[in-house]
PDB file of C-alpha atoms and ligand atoms in Angstrom:
ATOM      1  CA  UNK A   1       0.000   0.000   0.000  1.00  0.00           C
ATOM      2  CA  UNK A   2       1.257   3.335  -0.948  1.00  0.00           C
ATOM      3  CA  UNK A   3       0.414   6.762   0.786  1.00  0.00           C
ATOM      4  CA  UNK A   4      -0.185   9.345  -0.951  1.00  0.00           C
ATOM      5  CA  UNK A   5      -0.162  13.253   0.245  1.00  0.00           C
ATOM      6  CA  UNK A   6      -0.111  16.778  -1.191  1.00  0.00           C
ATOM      7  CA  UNK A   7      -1.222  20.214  -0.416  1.00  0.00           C
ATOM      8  CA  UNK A   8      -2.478  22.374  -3.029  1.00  0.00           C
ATOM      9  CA  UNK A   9       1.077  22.861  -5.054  1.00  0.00           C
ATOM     10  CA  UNK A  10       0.995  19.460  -5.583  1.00  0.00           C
ATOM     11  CA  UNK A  11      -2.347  18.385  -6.329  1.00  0.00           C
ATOM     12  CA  UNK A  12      -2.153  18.519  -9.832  1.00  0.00           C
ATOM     13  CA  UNK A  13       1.312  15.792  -9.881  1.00  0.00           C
ATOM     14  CA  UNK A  14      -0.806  13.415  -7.789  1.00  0.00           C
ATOM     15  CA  UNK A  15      -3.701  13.092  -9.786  1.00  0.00           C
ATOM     16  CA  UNK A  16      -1.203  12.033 -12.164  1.00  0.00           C
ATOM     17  CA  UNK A  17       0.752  10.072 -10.253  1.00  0.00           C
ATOM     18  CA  UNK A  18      -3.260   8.480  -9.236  1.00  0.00           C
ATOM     19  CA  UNK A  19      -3.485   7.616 -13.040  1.00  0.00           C
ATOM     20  CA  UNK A  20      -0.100   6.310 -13.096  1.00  0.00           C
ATOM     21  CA  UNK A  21      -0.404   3.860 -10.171  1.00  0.00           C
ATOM     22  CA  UNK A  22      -4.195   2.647 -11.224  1.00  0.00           C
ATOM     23  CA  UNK A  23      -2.983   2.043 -14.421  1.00  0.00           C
ATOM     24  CA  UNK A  24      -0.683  -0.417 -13.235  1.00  0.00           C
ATOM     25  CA  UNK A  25      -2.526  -2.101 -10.207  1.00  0.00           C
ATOM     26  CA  UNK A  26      -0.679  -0.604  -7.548  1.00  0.00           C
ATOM     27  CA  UNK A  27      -2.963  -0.167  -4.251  1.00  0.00           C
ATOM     28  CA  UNK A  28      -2.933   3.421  -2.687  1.00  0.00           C
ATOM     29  CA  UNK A  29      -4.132   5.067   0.247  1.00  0.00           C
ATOM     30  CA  UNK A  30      -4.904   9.446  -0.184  1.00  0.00           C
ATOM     31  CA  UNK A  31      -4.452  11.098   2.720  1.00  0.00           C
ATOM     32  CA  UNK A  32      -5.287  14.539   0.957  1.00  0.00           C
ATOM     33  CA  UNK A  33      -5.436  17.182   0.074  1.00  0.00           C
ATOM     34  CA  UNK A  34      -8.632  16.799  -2.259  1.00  0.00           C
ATOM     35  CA  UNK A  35      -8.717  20.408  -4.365  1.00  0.00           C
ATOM     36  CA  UNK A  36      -6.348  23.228  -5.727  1.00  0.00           C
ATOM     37  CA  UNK A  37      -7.378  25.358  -2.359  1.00  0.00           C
ATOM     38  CA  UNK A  38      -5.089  26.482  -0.559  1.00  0.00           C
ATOM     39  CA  UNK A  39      -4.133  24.287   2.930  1.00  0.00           C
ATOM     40  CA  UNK A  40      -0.855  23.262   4.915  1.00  0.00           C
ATOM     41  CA  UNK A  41       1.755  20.974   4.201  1.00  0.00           C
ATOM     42  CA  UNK A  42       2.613  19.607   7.125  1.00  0.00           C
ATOM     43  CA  UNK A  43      -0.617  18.484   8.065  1.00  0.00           C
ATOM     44  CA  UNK A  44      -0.686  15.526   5.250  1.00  0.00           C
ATOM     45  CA  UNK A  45       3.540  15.245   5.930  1.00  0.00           C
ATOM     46  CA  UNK A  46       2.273  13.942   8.812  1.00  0.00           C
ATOM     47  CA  UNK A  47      -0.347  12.128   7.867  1.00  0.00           C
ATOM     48  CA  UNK A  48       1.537  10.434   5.344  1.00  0.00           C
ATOM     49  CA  UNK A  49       4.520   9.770   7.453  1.00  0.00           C
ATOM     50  CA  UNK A  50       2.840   7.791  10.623  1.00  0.00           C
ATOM     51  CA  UNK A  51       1.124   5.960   7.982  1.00  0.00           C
ATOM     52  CA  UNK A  52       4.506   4.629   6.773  1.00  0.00           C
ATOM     53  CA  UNK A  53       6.595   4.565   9.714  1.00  0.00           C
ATOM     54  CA  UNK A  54       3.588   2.962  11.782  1.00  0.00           C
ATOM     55  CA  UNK A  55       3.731   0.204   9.047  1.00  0.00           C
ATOM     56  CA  UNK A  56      -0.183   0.930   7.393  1.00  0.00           C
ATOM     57  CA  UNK A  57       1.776   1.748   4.223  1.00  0.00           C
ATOM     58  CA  UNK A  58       5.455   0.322   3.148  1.00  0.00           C
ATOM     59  CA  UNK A  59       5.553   4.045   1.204  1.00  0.00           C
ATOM     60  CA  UNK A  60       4.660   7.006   0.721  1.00  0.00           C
ATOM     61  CA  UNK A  61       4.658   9.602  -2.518  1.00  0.00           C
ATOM     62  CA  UNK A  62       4.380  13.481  -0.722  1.00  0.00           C
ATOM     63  CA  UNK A  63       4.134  16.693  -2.935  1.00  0.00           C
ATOM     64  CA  UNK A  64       3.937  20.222  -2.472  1.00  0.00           C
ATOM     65  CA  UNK A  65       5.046  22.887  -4.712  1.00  0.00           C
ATOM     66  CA  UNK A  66       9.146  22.602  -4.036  1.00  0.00           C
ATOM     67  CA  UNK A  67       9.049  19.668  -1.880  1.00  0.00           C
ATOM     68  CA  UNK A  68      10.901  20.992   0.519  1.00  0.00           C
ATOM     69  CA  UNK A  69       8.558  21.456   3.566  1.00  0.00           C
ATOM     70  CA  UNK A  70       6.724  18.375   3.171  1.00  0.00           C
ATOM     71  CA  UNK A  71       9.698  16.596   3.193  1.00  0.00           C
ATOM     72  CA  UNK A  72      11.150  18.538   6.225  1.00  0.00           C
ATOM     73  CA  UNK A  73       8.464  17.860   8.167  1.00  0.00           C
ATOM     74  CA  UNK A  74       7.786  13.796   7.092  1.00  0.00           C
ATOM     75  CA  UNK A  75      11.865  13.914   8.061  1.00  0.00           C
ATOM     76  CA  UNK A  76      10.923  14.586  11.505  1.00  0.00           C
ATOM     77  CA  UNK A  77       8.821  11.295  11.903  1.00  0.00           C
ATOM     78  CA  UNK A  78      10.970   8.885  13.635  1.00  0.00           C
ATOM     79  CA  UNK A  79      11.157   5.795  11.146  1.00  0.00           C
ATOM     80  CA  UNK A  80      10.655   8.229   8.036  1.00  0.00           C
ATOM     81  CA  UNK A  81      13.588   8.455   5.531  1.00  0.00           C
ATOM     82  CA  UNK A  82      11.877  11.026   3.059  1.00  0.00           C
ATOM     83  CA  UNK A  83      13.702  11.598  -0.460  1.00  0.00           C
ATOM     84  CA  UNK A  84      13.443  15.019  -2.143  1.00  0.00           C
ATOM     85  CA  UNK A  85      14.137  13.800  -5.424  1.00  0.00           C
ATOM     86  CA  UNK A  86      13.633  15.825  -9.194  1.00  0.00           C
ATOM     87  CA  UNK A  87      15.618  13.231 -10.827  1.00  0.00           C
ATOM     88  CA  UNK A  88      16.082   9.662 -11.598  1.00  0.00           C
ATOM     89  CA  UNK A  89      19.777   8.972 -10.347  1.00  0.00           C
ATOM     90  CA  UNK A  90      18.675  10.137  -6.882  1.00  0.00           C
ATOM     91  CA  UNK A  91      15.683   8.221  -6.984  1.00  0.00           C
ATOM     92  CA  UNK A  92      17.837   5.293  -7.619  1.00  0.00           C
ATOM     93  CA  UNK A  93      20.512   5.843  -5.177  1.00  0.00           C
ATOM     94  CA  UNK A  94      18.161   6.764  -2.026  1.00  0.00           C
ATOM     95  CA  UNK A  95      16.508   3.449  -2.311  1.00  0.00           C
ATOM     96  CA  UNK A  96      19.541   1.833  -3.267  1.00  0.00           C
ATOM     97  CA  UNK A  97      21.609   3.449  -0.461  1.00  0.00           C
ATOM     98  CA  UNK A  98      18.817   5.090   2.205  1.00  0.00           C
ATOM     99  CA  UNK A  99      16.083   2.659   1.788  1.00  0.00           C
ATOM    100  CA  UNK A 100      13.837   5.509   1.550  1.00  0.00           C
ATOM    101  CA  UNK A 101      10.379   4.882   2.481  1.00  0.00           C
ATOM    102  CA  UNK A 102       9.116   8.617   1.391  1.00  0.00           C
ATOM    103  CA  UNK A 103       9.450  10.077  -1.957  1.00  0.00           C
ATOM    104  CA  UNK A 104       8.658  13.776  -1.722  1.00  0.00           C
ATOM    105  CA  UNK A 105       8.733  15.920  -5.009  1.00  0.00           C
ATOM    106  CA  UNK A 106       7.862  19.379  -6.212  1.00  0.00           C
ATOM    107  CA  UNK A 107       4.800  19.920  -8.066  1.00  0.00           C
ATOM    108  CA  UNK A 108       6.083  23.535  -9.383  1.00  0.00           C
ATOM    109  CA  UNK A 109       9.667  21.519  -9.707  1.00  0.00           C
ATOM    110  CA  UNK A 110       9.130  18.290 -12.434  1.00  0.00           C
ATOM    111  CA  UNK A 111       7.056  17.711 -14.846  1.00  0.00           C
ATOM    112  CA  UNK A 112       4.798  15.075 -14.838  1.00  0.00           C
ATOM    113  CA  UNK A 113       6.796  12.711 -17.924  1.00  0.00           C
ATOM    114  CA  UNK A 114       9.833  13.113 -15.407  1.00  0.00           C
ATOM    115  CA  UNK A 115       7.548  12.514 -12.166  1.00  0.00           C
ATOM    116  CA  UNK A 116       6.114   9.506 -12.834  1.00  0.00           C
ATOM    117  CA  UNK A 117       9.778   8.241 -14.037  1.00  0.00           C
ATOM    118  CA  UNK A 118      11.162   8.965 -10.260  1.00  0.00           C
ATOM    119  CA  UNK A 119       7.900   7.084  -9.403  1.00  0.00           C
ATOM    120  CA  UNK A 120       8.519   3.894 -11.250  1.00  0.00           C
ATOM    121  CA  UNK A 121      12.309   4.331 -10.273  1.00  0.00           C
ATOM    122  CA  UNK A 122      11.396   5.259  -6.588  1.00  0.00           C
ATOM    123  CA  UNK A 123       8.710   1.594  -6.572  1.00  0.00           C
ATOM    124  CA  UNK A 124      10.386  -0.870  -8.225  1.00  0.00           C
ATOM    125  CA  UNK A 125      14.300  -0.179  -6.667  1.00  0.00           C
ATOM    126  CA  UNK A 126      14.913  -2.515  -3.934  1.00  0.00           C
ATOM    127  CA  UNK A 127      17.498  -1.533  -1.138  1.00  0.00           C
ATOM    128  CA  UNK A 128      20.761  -2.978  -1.945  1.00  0.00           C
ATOM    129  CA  UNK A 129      20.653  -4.873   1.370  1.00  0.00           C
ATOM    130  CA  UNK A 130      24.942  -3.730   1.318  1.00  0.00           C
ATOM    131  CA  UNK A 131      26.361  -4.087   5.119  1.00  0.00           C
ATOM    132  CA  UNK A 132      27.725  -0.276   5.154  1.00  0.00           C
ATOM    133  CA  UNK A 133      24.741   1.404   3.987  1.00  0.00           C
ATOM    134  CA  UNK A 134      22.812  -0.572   6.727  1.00  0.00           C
ATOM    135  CA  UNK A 135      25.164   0.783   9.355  1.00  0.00           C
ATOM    136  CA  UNK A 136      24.981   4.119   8.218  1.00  0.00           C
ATOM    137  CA  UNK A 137      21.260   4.105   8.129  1.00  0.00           C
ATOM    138  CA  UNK A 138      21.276   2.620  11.938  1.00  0.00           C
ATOM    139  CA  UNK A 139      23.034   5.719  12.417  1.00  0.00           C
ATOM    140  CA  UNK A 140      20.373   7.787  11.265  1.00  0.00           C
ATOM    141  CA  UNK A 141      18.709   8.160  14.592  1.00  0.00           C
ATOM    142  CA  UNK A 142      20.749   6.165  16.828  1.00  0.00           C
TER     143      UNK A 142
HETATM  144  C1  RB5 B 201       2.788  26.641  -0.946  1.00  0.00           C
HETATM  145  O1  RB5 B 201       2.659  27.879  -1.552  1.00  0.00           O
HETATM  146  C2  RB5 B 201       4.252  26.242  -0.882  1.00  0.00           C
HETATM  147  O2  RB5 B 201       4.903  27.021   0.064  1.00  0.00           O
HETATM  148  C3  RB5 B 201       4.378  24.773  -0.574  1.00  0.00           C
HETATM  149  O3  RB5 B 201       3.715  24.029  -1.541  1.00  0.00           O
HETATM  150  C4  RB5 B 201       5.789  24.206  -0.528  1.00  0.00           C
HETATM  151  O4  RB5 B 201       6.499  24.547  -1.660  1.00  0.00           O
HETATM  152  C5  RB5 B 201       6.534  24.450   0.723  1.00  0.00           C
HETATM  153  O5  RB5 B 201       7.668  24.005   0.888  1.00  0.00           O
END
């Protein structure tokens, strides 16, 4: 199950990213926001993030318009590793090396052809399971 949050900068890039994951079977939970008007970020950062690092979801997608504060605030969320990613390499590498559970991204940032790349990058990238980027996420919040 994937969560899915926005506030109004990024509601646009998750009704795509909706299309994107019904196309391809992918189960979802949307915590919001549900229109264009105007509300806060952090309250579906959070919402979003306990959903993930209290286990209901294995990840979660979060947009506003940079990415930044959504992001800042899921990072706060003991358990949540969120991304800020705008291209594919990082994508890669944080699940590769961070086992990132959170992909945040900017709705005023990408575009929604490079967007739903990350996505696909961001879903289907295992952690590489590798002994020193364990240890150095242990260190995380140790
Ligand atoms: C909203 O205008 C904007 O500040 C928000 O979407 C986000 O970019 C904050 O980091």
């Amino acid at each position: 199950m994937i969560a899915l949050g926005c506030d109004h900068g990024g509601y646009e890039l998750k009704q795509e990213i909706i299309a994107y994951l019904e196309k391809n079977h992918l189960e979802y939970k949307d915590f919001g926001c549900f229109s264009k008007e105007a509300v806060d970020y952090p309250e579906y950062a959070k919402l979003v993030g306990h959903a993930v690092a209290g286990g209901e979801c294995e990840k979660g997608i979060l947009i506003c318009g940079t990415g930044i504060g959504i992001s800042i605030t899921a990072n706060k969320i003991k358990g949540v590793r969120a991304a800020l990613c705008s291209d594919c390499f990082s994508a890669e590498a944080t699940r590769l090396h961070n086992d990132a559970n959170i992909l945040a991204m900017g709705g005023r940032v990408v575009g929604a052809g490079l967007a739903l790349k990350i996505v696909d990058i961001f879903l289907n990238t295992p952690f590489s399971g590798d002994e020193r980027h364990a240890r150095r996420i242990s260190k995380i919040e140790d």
